[in-house]
Structure formats: C-alpha cells, structure tokens
Short mmCIF file of C-alpha atoms and ligand atoms in Angstrom, two decimals:
data_model
loop_
_atom_site.label_atom_id
_atom_site.label_comp_id
_atom_site.label_asym_id
_atom_site.label_seq_id
_atom_site.Cartn_x
_atom_site.Cartn_y
_atom_site.Cartn_z
CA MET A 1 6.06 -29.68 31.94
CA ASN A 2 4.06 -29.48 28.74
CA LYS A 3 2.73 -26.04 27.89
CA THR A 4 -0.06 -24.59 25.78
CA TYR A 5 0.80 -22.38 22.83
CA VAL A 6 -1.36 -20.54 20.35
CA VAL A 7 0.13 -20.13 16.90
CA VAL A 8 -1.52 -17.26 15.02
CA GLY A 9 -1.22 -17.72 11.27
CA ALA A 10 -1.69 -20.97 9.35
CA GLY A 11 0.86 -20.16 6.64
CA PHE A 12 4.14 -21.99 6.22
CA ARG A 13 5.66 -20.09 9.15
CA GLY A 14 2.79 -21.21 11.38
CA PHE A 15 3.19 -24.76 10.10
CA CYS A 16 6.89 -24.90 10.96
CA ASP A 17 6.48 -23.35 14.41
CA ALA A 18 3.50 -25.56 15.26
CA MET A 19 5.44 -28.65 14.20
CA GLN A 20 8.36 -27.77 16.51
CA LEU A 21 6.05 -27.22 19.47
CA LEU A 22 4.07 -30.41 18.84
CA ASN A 23 7.25 -32.45 18.45
CA ALA A 24 8.32 -31.19 21.88
CA GLY A 25 5.06 -32.49 23.35
CA HIS A 26 3.25 -29.18 23.84
CA LYS A 27 -0.44 -28.46 23.30
CA VAL A 28 -0.91 -26.28 20.21
CA TYR A 29 -3.83 -24.26 18.86
CA ILE A 30 -3.53 -22.78 15.37
CA ILE A 31 -5.69 -19.75 14.60
CA ASP A 32 -6.20 -18.24 11.17
CA LYS A 33 -8.74 -15.71 10.02
CA GLU A 34 -9.05 -17.57 6.71
CA PRO A 35 -11.10 -20.77 6.59
CA PHE A 36 -8.24 -22.77 5.05
CA PHE A 37 -4.74 -23.87 6.05
CA GLY A 38 -1.70 -22.72 4.12
CA GLY A 39 -1.77 -18.93 3.72
CA ILE A 40 -0.32 -17.83 0.40
CA SER A 41 0.57 -21.43 -0.48
CA TYR A 42 -3.12 -22.30 -0.83
CA SER A 43 -3.92 -22.69 -4.53
CA ILE A 44 -7.04 -21.28 -6.15
CA ASP A 45 -9.34 -22.83 -8.75
CA LEU A 46 -9.10 -21.32 -12.22
CA LYS A 47 -10.63 -22.81 -15.33
CA GLY A 48 -10.86 -26.27 -13.79
CA PHE A 49 -7.25 -26.39 -12.57
CA ALA A 50 -5.73 -25.89 -9.13
CA VAL A 51 -3.40 -22.95 -9.57
CA ASP A 52 -0.78 -21.54 -7.17
CA LYS A 53 -0.75 -17.76 -6.92
CA GLY A 54 2.71 -17.44 -8.42
CA VAL A 55 5.43 -20.06 -8.50
CA HIS A 56 5.34 -21.86 -5.18
CA MET A 57 7.41 -24.92 -4.38
CA PHE A 58 9.58 -26.53 -1.77
CA ASP A 59 12.65 -25.56 -3.69
CA GLY A 60 16.11 -25.98 -2.32
CA VAL A 61 14.89 -27.11 1.09
CA PRO A 62 16.94 -29.17 3.57
CA ALA A 63 16.53 -32.91 3.06
CA ALA A 64 14.84 -33.17 6.50
CA LEU A 65 12.07 -30.82 5.37
CA GLY A 66 11.83 -32.67 2.06
CA ASP A 67 11.23 -35.86 4.07
CA ILE A 68 8.51 -34.18 6.14
CA VAL A 69 6.76 -32.93 2.99
CA THR A 70 7.02 -36.42 1.49
CA GLU A 71 5.60 -38.01 4.66
CA ILE A 72 2.69 -35.55 4.70
CA MET A 73 2.01 -36.25 1.03
CA ASP A 74 2.18 -40.00 1.65
CA GLY A 75 4.97 -40.22 -0.90
CA LYS A 76 3.02 -38.37 -3.59
CA VAL A 77 5.64 -35.75 -4.40
CA ARG A 78 7.76 -35.26 -7.43
CA THR A 79 11.34 -34.14 -7.32
CA ILE A 80 11.78 -30.95 -9.27
CA ASP A 81 14.89 -31.08 -11.37
CA PHE A 82 15.09 -27.37 -12.08
CA VAL A 83 15.18 -26.44 -15.71
CA SER A 84 15.32 -22.69 -15.76
CA VAL A 85 15.72 -20.24 -18.59
CA SER A 86 16.31 -16.53 -18.49
CA ALA A 87 15.70 -13.87 -21.11
CA PHE A 88 17.46 -10.53 -21.39
CA ASN A 89 18.04 -8.18 -24.28
CA GLY A 90 16.35 -10.64 -26.63
CA LYS A 91 18.71 -13.51 -25.69
CA LEU A 92 17.54 -16.74 -24.05
CA THR A 93 19.95 -18.50 -21.68
CA ASP A 94 19.33 -22.03 -20.50
CA GLY A 95 20.20 -23.07 -16.97
CA PHE A 96 19.90 -19.64 -15.37
CA SER A 97 17.18 -17.86 -13.49
CA LEU A 98 19.14 -14.63 -13.23
CA PRO A 99 19.64 -12.04 -15.97
CA ASP A 100 22.40 -13.01 -18.39
CA LEU A 101 23.99 -9.75 -19.57
CA SER A 102 26.32 -11.47 -22.06
CA SER A 103 24.44 -10.06 -25.04
CA LEU A 104 25.52 -6.52 -24.11
CA ASP A 105 28.02 -4.84 -26.44
CA GLU A 106 31.72 -5.56 -25.92
CA ALA A 107 32.54 -2.06 -24.65
CA THR A 108 29.94 -2.29 -21.89
CA LYS A 109 31.15 -5.75 -20.88
CA ALA A 110 34.75 -4.50 -20.81
CA GLN A 111 33.62 -1.65 -18.55
CA ILE A 112 31.91 -4.16 -16.23
CA THR A 113 35.14 -6.22 -16.09
CA THR A 114 37.18 -3.12 -15.22
CA GLU A 115 34.77 -2.16 -12.44
CA LEU A 116 34.65 -5.70 -11.05
CA LYS A 117 38.43 -5.99 -10.99
CA ALA A 118 38.64 -2.67 -9.12
CA LEU A 119 36.20 -4.02 -6.56
CA ALA A 120 38.08 -7.32 -6.31
CA ALA A 121 41.37 -5.45 -5.71
CA THR A 122 39.95 -4.04 -2.47
CA ASN A 123 37.91 -7.18 -1.73
CA GLY A 124 34.69 -5.23 -2.29
CA SER A 125 33.54 -1.78 -1.38
CA ALA A 126 34.37 -0.33 2.03
CA ARG A 127 31.04 1.43 2.46
CA THR A 128 27.95 -0.07 4.04
CA PRO A 129 25.27 0.18 1.36
CA LYS A 130 22.37 2.42 2.36
CA ASN A 131 19.94 1.08 -0.21
CA LEU A 132 19.59 -1.63 -2.84
CA THR A 133 21.12 0.49 -5.62
CA GLU A 134 24.29 0.92 -3.57
CA LEU A 135 24.39 -2.76 -2.75
CA LEU A 136 24.09 -3.70 -6.42
CA GLU A 137 26.86 -1.24 -7.31
CA ASP A 138 29.06 -2.56 -4.50
CA ARG A 139 28.62 -6.12 -5.72
CA TYR A 140 28.71 -5.68 -9.48
CA GLY A 141 30.16 -2.22 -10.14
CA LYS A 142 28.34 0.87 -11.32
CA THR A 143 27.51 -0.29 -14.86
CA ALA A 144 26.06 -3.72 -14.08
CA GLY A 145 24.61 -2.41 -10.80
CA HIS A 146 22.70 0.24 -12.73
CA ILE A 147 21.32 -2.35 -15.17
CA PHE A 148 20.24 -4.60 -12.28
CA ALA A 149 18.60 -1.65 -10.50
CA GLY A 150 16.59 -0.99 -13.68
CA ILE A 151 15.50 -4.63 -13.84
CA PHE A 152 14.49 -4.44 -10.18
CA ARG A 153 12.43 -1.31 -10.88
CA ASP A 154 10.63 -2.99 -13.77
CA ILE A 155 9.67 -6.10 -11.83
CA TYR A 156 9.08 -4.83 -8.32
CA ASN A 157 7.53 -1.52 -9.34
CA ILE A 158 9.70 0.49 -6.97
CA ASP A 159 13.00 2.34 -7.21
CA ALA A 160 15.98 0.41 -5.79
CA ASN A 161 17.11 3.69 -4.17
CA VAL A 162 14.25 3.57 -1.69
CA VAL A 163 14.37 -0.07 -0.65
CA GLN A 164 16.57 -1.76 1.92
CA PRO A 165 19.66 -3.57 0.62
CA ASP A 166 18.33 -6.89 1.89
CA ALA A 167 15.56 -6.77 -0.72
CA ILE A 168 18.10 -8.55 -2.90
CA SER A 169 17.36 -11.79 -1.08
CA LYS A 170 13.88 -11.97 -2.63
CA THR A 171 15.14 -11.40 -6.17
CA SER A 172 17.09 -13.28 -8.83
CA LEU A 173 19.70 -10.54 -8.79
CA GLY A 174 21.99 -12.17 -6.23
CA ARG A 175 24.72 -12.98 -8.74
CA LEU A 176 26.04 -11.52 -11.97
CA LYS A 177 26.63 -13.25 -15.28
CA TYR A 178 27.73 -11.15 -18.23
CA LEU A 179 30.20 -13.34 -20.11
CA ASP A 180 30.19 -16.87 -21.46
CA ASP A 181 30.64 -19.71 -18.98
CA PRO A 182 34.41 -20.39 -19.33
CA GLU A 183 35.15 -16.68 -18.91
CA MET A 184 32.82 -16.46 -15.91
CA VAL A 185 34.48 -19.48 -14.30
CA ALA A 186 37.96 -17.98 -14.88
CA LEU A 187 36.90 -14.66 -13.35
CA LYS A 188 35.28 -16.41 -10.39
CA GLN A 189 38.48 -18.32 -9.74
CA SER A 190 40.57 -15.14 -9.84
CA SER A 191 39.36 -13.74 -6.50
CA PRO A 192 37.27 -14.76 -3.48
CA PHE A 193 35.22 -11.57 -3.89
CA LEU A 194 34.39 -12.36 -7.50
CA ASP A 195 33.72 -15.98 -6.65
CA ASN A 196 31.06 -14.72 -4.28
CA VAL A 197 29.29 -12.30 -6.61
CA LEU A 198 29.58 -13.94 -10.03
CA ALA A 199 27.57 -16.81 -11.45
CA ALA A 200 28.48 -19.73 -13.61
CA ARG A 201 26.26 -22.56 -14.72
CA ARG A 202 25.65 -25.18 -12.07
CA LYS A 203 26.55 -27.93 -14.49
CA SER A 204 30.07 -26.57 -14.81
CA MET A 205 30.30 -26.07 -11.03
CA GLY A 206 29.08 -29.54 -10.00
CA LYS A 207 26.52 -30.10 -7.23
CA VAL A 208 26.66 -27.14 -4.87
CA ASP A 209 24.47 -28.15 -1.93
CA ASP A 210 22.46 -30.92 -0.29
CA PHE A 211 19.09 -29.28 -0.66
CA VAL A 212 16.15 -30.94 -2.40
CA SER A 213 13.28 -29.53 -4.43
CA VAL A 214 9.89 -31.20 -4.27
CA TYR A 215 6.33 -30.44 -5.30
CA PRO A 216 2.98 -32.16 -4.55
CA ASP A 217 2.12 -34.72 -7.21
CA THR A 218 -1.59 -35.18 -6.56
CA GLY A 219 -2.82 -32.76 -9.22
CA GLU A 220 -4.02 -30.28 -6.57
CA ALA A 221 -0.94 -28.02 -6.75
CA MET A 222 0.33 -26.70 -3.39
CA ARG A 223 -3.16 -26.97 -1.96
CA GLY A 224 -2.62 -30.74 -1.95
CA TRP A 225 0.09 -30.16 0.61
CA CYS A 226 -1.86 -27.54 2.56
CA THR A 227 -4.88 -29.75 3.23
CA ARG A 228 -2.77 -32.77 4.16
CA ALA A 229 -0.45 -30.69 6.35
CA ALA A 230 -3.43 -29.50 8.39
CA THR A 231 -4.59 -33.09 8.94
CA TRP A 232 -1.03 -34.20 9.76
CA LEU A 233 -0.73 -31.51 12.43
CA GLU A 234 -4.14 -32.44 13.83
CA LYS A 235 -2.99 -36.05 14.15
CA LYS A 236 -0.08 -34.77 16.19
CA GLY A 237 -2.58 -33.08 18.49
CA ALA A 238 -2.98 -29.57 17.05
CA VAL A 239 -6.35 -27.89 17.36
CA MET A 240 -7.25 -26.03 14.17
CA CYS A 241 -9.15 -22.79 14.63
CA LEU A 242 -9.55 -21.76 11.00
CA GLY A 243 -11.85 -18.96 9.90
CA GLU A 244 -11.77 -17.40 13.37
CA ASN A 245 -11.24 -13.74 14.15
CA ILE A 246 -9.26 -12.71 17.19
CA THR A 247 -11.29 -10.23 19.19
CA ALA A 248 -9.14 -9.78 22.30
CA ILE A 249 -5.93 -10.78 24.04
CA GLU A 250 -6.12 -10.67 27.83
CA ASN A 251 -3.16 -10.68 30.21
CA GLY A 252 -3.31 -13.00 33.20
CA SER A 253 -0.82 -13.24 36.04
CA ASP A 254 0.51 -16.60 34.91
CA ASN A 255 -1.05 -17.03 31.48
CA ILE A 256 -2.46 -15.23 28.48
CA THR A 257 -5.97 -15.61 27.06
CA ILE A 258 -6.75 -15.25 23.39
CA VAL A 259 -10.38 -14.68 22.50
CA THR A 260 -11.80 -15.40 19.05
CA ASP A 261 -15.36 -15.09 17.80
CA LYS A 262 -15.70 -18.83 18.52
CA ARG A 263 -13.64 -19.61 21.66
CA ARG A 264 -11.37 -18.54 24.52
CA ILE A 265 -7.99 -20.19 24.87
CA GLU A 266 -5.81 -19.90 27.96
CA ALA A 267 -2.19 -20.35 26.97
CA ASP A 268 1.36 -19.94 28.17
CA LYS A 269 2.37 -18.02 25.07
CA ILE A 270 1.06 -16.72 21.78
CA ILE A 271 3.34 -17.15 18.77
CA TRP A 272 2.39 -14.53 16.19
CA THR A 273 3.62 -16.02 12.91
CA ASN A 274 2.36 -13.53 10.37
CA ASP A 275 3.26 -10.01 9.31
CA ASN A 276 -0.13 -8.50 10.13
CA THR A 277 1.31 -6.00 12.59
CA GLN A 278 -1.73 -3.77 12.30
CA ALA A 279 -4.07 -6.47 13.62
CA LEU A 280 -1.79 -7.39 16.52
CA ALA A 281 -1.33 -3.74 17.49
CA LYS A 282 -5.07 -3.11 17.38
CA THR A 283 -5.76 -6.11 19.61
CA LEU A 284 -3.16 -4.86 22.08
CA GLY A 285 -4.64 -1.35 22.04
CA PHE A 286 -2.15 0.71 20.06
CA GLU A 287 -1.97 2.10 16.56
CA PHE A 288 0.67 0.78 14.21
CA ASP A 289 0.88 0.89 10.47
CA LEU A 290 3.77 -0.51 8.43
CA ASN A 291 2.17 0.16 5.05
CA ASP A 292 4.44 3.12 4.26
CA TYR A 293 7.44 0.86 4.74
CA ILE A 294 6.38 -2.02 2.50
CA SER A 295 5.98 -2.22 -1.23
CA GLY A 296 3.73 -5.07 -2.28
CA THR A 297 4.79 -5.83 -5.92
CA PRO A 298 1.49 -5.93 -7.77
CA MET A 299 1.25 -8.46 -10.58
CA LEU A 300 -1.23 -9.51 -13.18
CA PHE A 301 -1.36 -13.26 -13.09
CA ALA A 302 -2.27 -15.23 -16.19
CA VAL A 303 -3.23 -18.86 -16.58
CA MET A 304 -2.84 -19.97 -20.19
CA ILE A 305 -4.36 -23.29 -21.17
CA THR A 306 -2.98 -25.20 -24.11
CA GLN A 307 -2.05 -28.70 -25.16
CA ALA A 308 0.60 -30.12 -22.80
CA LYS A 309 2.67 -31.22 -25.80
CA HIS A 310 3.11 -27.57 -26.80
CA ILE A 311 4.54 -26.51 -23.44
CA LYS A 312 8.31 -26.23 -23.26
CA ASP A 313 10.09 -28.81 -21.12
CA PHE A 314 11.13 -26.43 -18.35
CA THR A 315 10.28 -25.36 -14.82
CA TYR A 316 10.21 -21.65 -15.36
CA LEU A 317 11.51 -18.86 -17.51
CA GLN A 318 12.35 -15.47 -16.08
CA ASN A 319 12.08 -12.66 -18.56
CA PHE A 320 14.22 -9.62 -17.78
CA ASN A 321 13.60 -7.81 -21.08
CA PRO A 322 12.60 -4.28 -20.05
CA GLU A 323 9.88 -4.07 -22.68
CA GLY A 324 8.42 -7.48 -21.77
CA ILE A 325 4.94 -7.97 -20.34
CA THR A 326 5.67 -11.22 -18.56
CA PHE A 327 8.27 -11.76 -15.86
CA ARG A 328 8.12 -15.38 -14.74
CA SER A 329 6.36 -18.04 -16.77
CA ALA A 330 6.10 -21.51 -15.30
CA SER A 331 5.04 -24.91 -16.57
CA ALA A 332 2.89 -25.25 -13.45
CA GLY A 333 0.35 -27.63 -15.00
CA ILE A 334 3.11 -29.98 -16.11
CA TYR A 335 5.20 -30.13 -12.93
CA GLY A 336 1.97 -30.22 -10.91
CA ASN A 337 0.74 -33.26 -12.85
CA GLN A 338 -2.39 -31.54 -14.15
CA ILE A 339 -3.07 -32.77 -17.66
CA THR A 340 -6.65 -33.42 -18.72
CA SER A 341 -7.73 -36.58 -20.54
CA GLU A 342 -7.76 -34.44 -23.71
CA GLY A 343 -4.11 -33.56 -23.16
CA ALA A 344 -4.64 -29.96 -22.05
CA SER A 345 -2.54 -28.34 -19.35
CA PHE A 346 -1.47 -24.82 -18.43
CA ILE A 347 1.32 -22.39 -17.87
CA THR A 348 1.22 -19.45 -15.47
CA CYS A 349 2.68 -16.00 -16.13
CA GLU A 350 3.44 -13.36 -13.52
CA CYS A 351 3.25 -9.96 -15.17
CA PRO A 352 4.45 -6.91 -13.25
CA ALA A 353 2.00 -4.01 -13.53
CA ALA A 354 1.53 -0.92 -11.38
CA ILE A 355 -1.86 -0.61 -9.74
CA GLY A 356 -3.91 1.85 -11.78
CA SER A 357 -1.66 1.54 -14.87
CA ILE A 358 -3.15 0.98 -18.34
CA GLU A 359 -2.25 -2.73 -18.14
CA TRP A 360 -3.74 -3.03 -14.66
CA GLU A 361 -7.03 -1.54 -15.79
CA ALA A 362 -7.12 -3.48 -19.08
CA PHE A 363 -6.10 -6.82 -17.53
CA LYS A 364 -8.98 -8.71 -19.12
CA GLU A 365 -7.73 -7.84 -22.61
CA LEU A 366 -4.10 -8.69 -21.97
CA HIS A 367 -4.22 -12.40 -22.65
CA MET A 368 -3.30 -12.18 -26.33
CA PRO A 369 -0.17 -10.00 -25.86
CA ILE A 370 0.87 -12.33 -23.01
CA TRP A 371 0.27 -15.38 -25.19
CA GLU A 372 2.23 -13.91 -28.09
CA GLU A 373 5.12 -13.15 -25.75
CA CYS A 374 5.04 -16.73 -24.45
CA LYS A 375 5.36 -17.94 -28.02
CA ALA A 376 8.15 -15.50 -28.82
CA LEU A 377 10.07 -16.63 -25.72
CA GLY A 378 9.52 -20.29 -26.58
CA VAL A 379 7.52 -20.97 -23.42
CA VAL A 380 5.02 -22.61 -25.74
CA SER A 381 5.68 -23.73 -29.28
CA SER A 382 4.87 -21.37 -32.13
CA ASP A 383 2.00 -23.60 -33.33
CA ALA A 384 0.36 -23.77 -29.87
CA THR A 385 -3.29 -22.76 -29.58
CA LEU A 386 -4.63 -20.86 -26.62
CA LEU A 387 -7.56 -23.05 -25.56
CA ASP A 388 -8.70 -20.93 -22.63
CA HIS A 389 -7.26 -18.40 -20.23
CA ALA A 390 -7.80 -16.39 -17.08
CA VAL A 391 -6.03 -13.21 -16.05
CA ILE A 392 -6.46 -11.99 -12.51
CA ARG A 393 -4.98 -9.13 -10.48
CA LEU A 394 -2.76 -9.80 -7.46
CA PRO A 395 -2.27 -6.41 -5.73
CA SER A 396 0.47 -7.72 -3.43
CA THR A 397 2.88 -10.57 -4.09
CA PHE A 398 6.53 -10.11 -3.05
CA LYS A 399 6.69 -7.71 -0.12
CA VAL A 400 9.77 -5.51 -0.37
CA ALA A 401 11.04 -3.60 2.68
CA LYS A 402 11.46 0.12 2.08
CA LEU A 403 14.12 2.19 3.83
CA GLY A 404 13.39 2.42 7.55
CA TYR A 405 11.47 -0.87 7.68
CA ASP A 406 13.94 -2.61 10.01
CA ASP A 407 13.81 0.20 12.58
CA LYS A 408 10.05 0.29 12.44
CA ILE A 409 9.65 -3.47 12.89
CA ALA A 410 12.13 -3.42 15.81
CA GLU A 411 10.08 -0.63 17.39
CA PHE A 412 6.97 -2.76 16.95
CA SER A 413 8.56 -5.87 18.47
CA ASP A 414 9.70 -3.83 21.49
CA GLU A 415 6.23 -2.40 22.01
CA VAL A 416 4.61 -5.85 21.80
CA ARG A 417 7.17 -7.25 24.26
CA LYS A 418 6.55 -4.35 26.65
CA ARG A 419 2.78 -4.77 26.52
CA ASN A 420 2.83 -8.51 26.88
CA PRO A 421 5.99 -10.61 27.15
CA ARG A 422 3.86 -13.72 26.60
CA ILE A 423 3.47 -12.79 22.94
CA LEU A 424 6.30 -13.80 20.67
CA PHE A 425 6.21 -11.80 17.43
CA ARG A 426 8.12 -14.01 15.02
CA ASP A 427 10.93 -12.72 12.88
CA VAL A 428 9.36 -12.01 9.51
CA LYS A 429 12.71 -11.72 7.72
CA PRO A 430 13.21 -15.36 6.65
CA PHE A 431 11.46 -15.52 3.28
CA PHE A 432 12.07 -18.77 1.46
CA ARG A 433 10.54 -21.94 2.87
CA ARG A 434 14.04 -23.24 3.50
CA ASP A 435 14.87 -20.23 5.71
CA ILE A 436 11.52 -20.24 7.50
CA TYR A 437 12.00 -23.91 8.35
CA LEU A 438 15.58 -23.39 9.55
CA ASP A 439 14.46 -20.42 11.66
CA SER A 440 11.75 -22.53 13.29
CA LEU A 441 14.41 -24.93 14.59
CA HIS A 442 15.31 -22.20 17.14
CA LEU A 443 11.75 -21.63 18.31
CA LEU A 444 11.93 -23.77 21.44
CA SER A 445 14.80 -21.71 22.82
CA LEU A 446 12.80 -18.53 22.14
CA VAL A 447 9.73 -19.68 24.04
CA ALA A 448 11.55 -21.37 26.93
C1 FAD B 1 4.56 -15.03 -5.22
C2 FAD B 1 5.45 -15.74 -4.24
C3 FAD B 1 6.13 -16.87 -4.63
C4 FAD B 1 6.95 -17.54 -3.71
N1 FAD B 1 7.60 -18.67 -4.11
C5 FAD B 1 8.37 -19.32 -3.22
C6 FAD B 1 9.02 -20.53 -3.60
O1 FAD B 1 8.86 -21.03 -4.72
N2 FAD B 1 9.82 -21.13 -2.69
C7 FAD B 1 9.99 -20.63 -1.42
O2 FAD B 1 10.72 -21.22 -0.64
N3 FAD B 1 9.38 -19.51 -1.05
C8 FAD B 1 8.57 -18.86 -1.91
N4 FAD B 1 7.93 -17.72 -1.52
C9 FAD B 1 8.10 -17.30 -0.13
C10 FAD B 1 7.23 -18.13 0.82
O3 FAD B 1 6.16 -18.65 0.12
C11 FAD B 1 6.67 -17.28 1.89
O4 FAD B 1 7.70 -16.56 2.54
C12 FAD B 1 5.95 -18.12 2.94
O5 FAD B 1 5.04 -19.01 2.35
C13 FAD B 1 5.25 -17.18 3.87
O6 FAD B 1 4.61 -17.90 4.85
P1 FAD B 1 3.93 -17.13 6.04
O7 FAD B 1 3.34 -18.13 6.93
O8 FAD B 1 4.87 -16.15 6.62
O9 FAD B 1 2.82 -16.18 5.34
P2 FAD B 1 1.41 -16.54 4.75
O10 FAD B 1 1.42 -17.71 3.89
O11 FAD B 1 0.94 -15.25 4.17
O12 FAD B 1 0.53 -16.89 6.02
C14 FAD B 1 0.17 -15.95 6.98
C15 FAD B 1 -1.16 -16.39 7.54
O13 FAD B 1 -1.50 -15.53 8.62
C16 FAD B 1 -2.88 -15.30 8.56
N5 FAD B 1 -3.21 -14.07 9.27
C17 FAD B 1 -2.85 -12.80 8.97
N6 FAD B 1 -3.37 -11.95 9.87
C18 FAD B 1 -4.05 -12.70 10.76
C19 FAD B 1 -4.81 -12.38 11.93
N7 FAD B 1 -4.96 -11.12 12.36
N8 FAD B 1 -5.39 -13.39 12.60
C20 FAD B 1 -5.25 -14.66 12.18
N9 FAD B 1 -4.55 -15.02 11.09
C21 FAD B 1 -3.95 -14.04 10.39
C22 FAD B 1 -3.18 -15.21 7.07
O14 FAD B 1 -4.55 -15.44 6.81
C23 FAD B 1 -2.29 -16.30 6.52
O15 FAD B 1 -2.95 -17.53 6.44
C24 FAD B 1 7.10 -17.04 -2.40
C25 FAD B 1 6.42 -15.89 -2.01
C26 FAD B 1 5.60 -15.24 -2.91
C27 FAD B 1 4.88 -14.00 -2.47
#
C-alpha cells in the first residue's frame, strides 16, 4: 500500500530521499524553512552573476545520477573534465588537487620514505587512530603526517588533534604525493599499503572509475539545477512546502502529524534529512546542542570579475601554501557558461579566515591581495584586469566533526527513536553528492 512521507530538508539529501520514495509510488511532502529548493547548492546573485557558495558540482557521481541530473536539466549539462592544479611551497603541480610535497628538501623526503617503508613493513599502524593527527601519521608517517596536519589547521581553522579521524573524507589530504610521478608509481607498486595511501597522476594510472562529473550549463550555476529539480519532483507528485516553519510534531496511534505555520500533514513517517538537530529536538520537547562538537570552517569568499580570456584553462586550483590567502580558486564563470557579451566572466576564491581575525574584519579590503595572489598562482594571467569584485563572509562551510561527535549524534538518534519511532533521522555522515545518492538507495529498507 502506498504511504505518505514528509521529507524535512530540501537540500541534496532531501532530493535523493524524496526521489526514492516517489519512484516507489509513495506520496511525498517536502518541507524546508527556506523559500527555495536546494539548500547549500542554491547559488546566490553577485555582481550580475549566479554564484555557488564554494565549488559545487556533481563531481565523480555514479552514471545513473549523472543521467538523472541530465534529464532534469533537459540535456543542458556540461561534462566537467577535471583540470586541477595544486600549489605547495611555491610549486605548482598540474593534475592534482592534493598537496604535492615534492618540492621539500631531499633529507625530508628521504625521511618520509623511511617512515613509509616502516609502515608498509607492518602493513600500516596497529593502533586505531584517536584523532585526525594520528590518522595522518598512521597513513603517511610522522613527518608527512605533521605537514598535512598543519595544512589542515590552516584551511579548516581547527587543530587536527581535536577532530575525528573521519574528517579526512572532507579534505584533499586522502593521499600523499611527495616525489615525482615515476617514483610515486614505483613506491605504490611496492606494497598494497603504499598503493592505498600514495597518489600518482591519473593519467599515468589510466581511468580509475566509472563515475561522471557534470555541471548545469544554463548560465544559472547550480541554481539552474535546484529550480528544475523542484519542478521535476513536483511532476512526480511531490508537494513542495518551501518557506514553512515546523511548529509541532504530534504522535498518533497509527500516524504522525507534522504542523507547519501553513498546514498540517498526517503521514506514516517523517524523514529528517538535515543536520539541524537543535530544531528537531526542540520540536520533540528536549534540549540538544551539537555546536560544541562541530567546527564550521569559516571562509571569506571572493568573486573576481575579469575578461574570460585571462582566466586559466582549469577547473580549480587548491593552494596549500601556508602563507597564502586563498585556498581554492575556481573558474566557476567559465565552467558554468557565464560569459557576458563583453567577454567578462569570473573566478571564485575560498579564503580560510578565523571569525574575528584581522582578515575577517577587513574582508572588504582584501580583494587586492586576493587578486595579486591569483595572478601569482597563474589563476589569471599577469596582464588581467580586475573589472569588479565582491567579497563576502561565509561563517560556516565545511562542517568538521570534533572528537565525541559520533557518540553525541548516536545519543541523539536514540532519543529521537525513543520519542517517536515514526521519525527517521537520516545519517548525516555521507558528504559528497555521490555518497548521499548511494546512501539514499537504501532508504526504502529503512522506512519499511
Ligand atoms: C563549500 C562546500 C562545497 C561542496 N562541494 C561539493 C562538491 O563539489 N561535490 C560534492 O559532491 N559535494 C560537495 N559538497 C558536499 C555536498 O554539497 C553536501 O554534503 C550536500 O549538498 C548537503 O546536502 P544536505 O541536503 O545534507 O544539506 P543542505 O544543502 O544544507 O540542505 C539542508 C536543508 O535543510 C533545511 N533545514 C534545516 N533545518 C530545517 C528545519 N528545522 N526545518 C526545515 N528545513 C530545515 C535547510 O534550509 C536546507 O535547505 C560541498 C559542501 C560544501 C560545504
């Protein structure tokens, strides 16, 4: 028998879960407190362009999801053939989005090799890492692990000692490269452990998976997908309840009622697809605050407008130089097909900055140092002119789990289940769109 489900959260997680339920023939309501569909994927308007808040794409997603995105976009997607660059210690490396430590001095690199070989001899460390620093050391040895922990600190604005080891999955620190490609390949081939932790250029490795990377091609950035995805779900029968606040959740003997400031919905189950634990707890009548267990990674976010012809032919560059202002710079205007009739387009730069720091406070004056760094890194050509710009503050981008987070979230899930088994609090661990989509494929068994 078909059932009625309420999906709370119109982000990508809500999209995937709603799609599974609709495909199985169920009635679905989607509630979001914001008046738009898409959550953090929804682009904002800056200086006449549609701009994603960071680099957002359907990158490395299963072909089936790529097909769904393409169907929603009526074919108007472009395949992203990743051209990434990384910068570390003043050296630029093409084809990598992780730090390339090969510009370190020979003695340090020899030390890294010694430590890696020791790890390989025992097939990795025997201990279970208690925090991210230990994980990095267990994967790459003390020397490289320490360098990576420093990079993590600089970007994520928090010490790797106090975050859970799984924070690595949100970073570009999942593999180590510290030698030239042939040497990396030889080391990789010398042990299964090293094969797992070391990186070599994809080109030299051949195609490694069947995933696809696509991006909306309508000149509206990710928002182009968000608006069409909402309509697509509606055509499948979803009822959109956007811009509605949940005021109560009432238990019934054989159903659950969710009350918003605009309607009451009687449902079989509520699928809570966002990480707003505080709001769910409050509605269920208990206090819960995860804020002490999450670090939000504040960033200054710059949009730099220049002539498209001056923008490097790349997808993004990740800058791991400790003294750098910018972290990730992306050719968002180019891959998003946003070039004005005068030939202007834009790049975006994510710039780590602690809330309250000098940079954070002086964000409006930071555009010139950011621009100069973009020129120095070759993100734009040295003769490029900055036509216009906007720098905004994003207090929370990548959410990193601090030590104790997993226990706390398990405690929360138990409490929600105890109070009302008709509420399914979704696993918030899957992070990339690929993983969120794959996780949603199990939803029907969870709600059965
Ligand atoms: C800067 C950045 C860049 C990223 N880039 C990529 C990338 O390139 N590729 C990739 O695969 N992944 C990327 N990710 C990860 C991926 O984008 C996210 O994991 C995913 O989009 C999160 O979707 P979500 O639905 O969980 O959250 P959100 O998009 O945040 O959606 C949650 C929704 O729930 C709503 N909500 C919250 N509380 C309530 C409430 N009480 N009542 C009703 N509604 C509520 C919110 O308004 C929001 O719309 C990136 C993440 C970040 C932060």
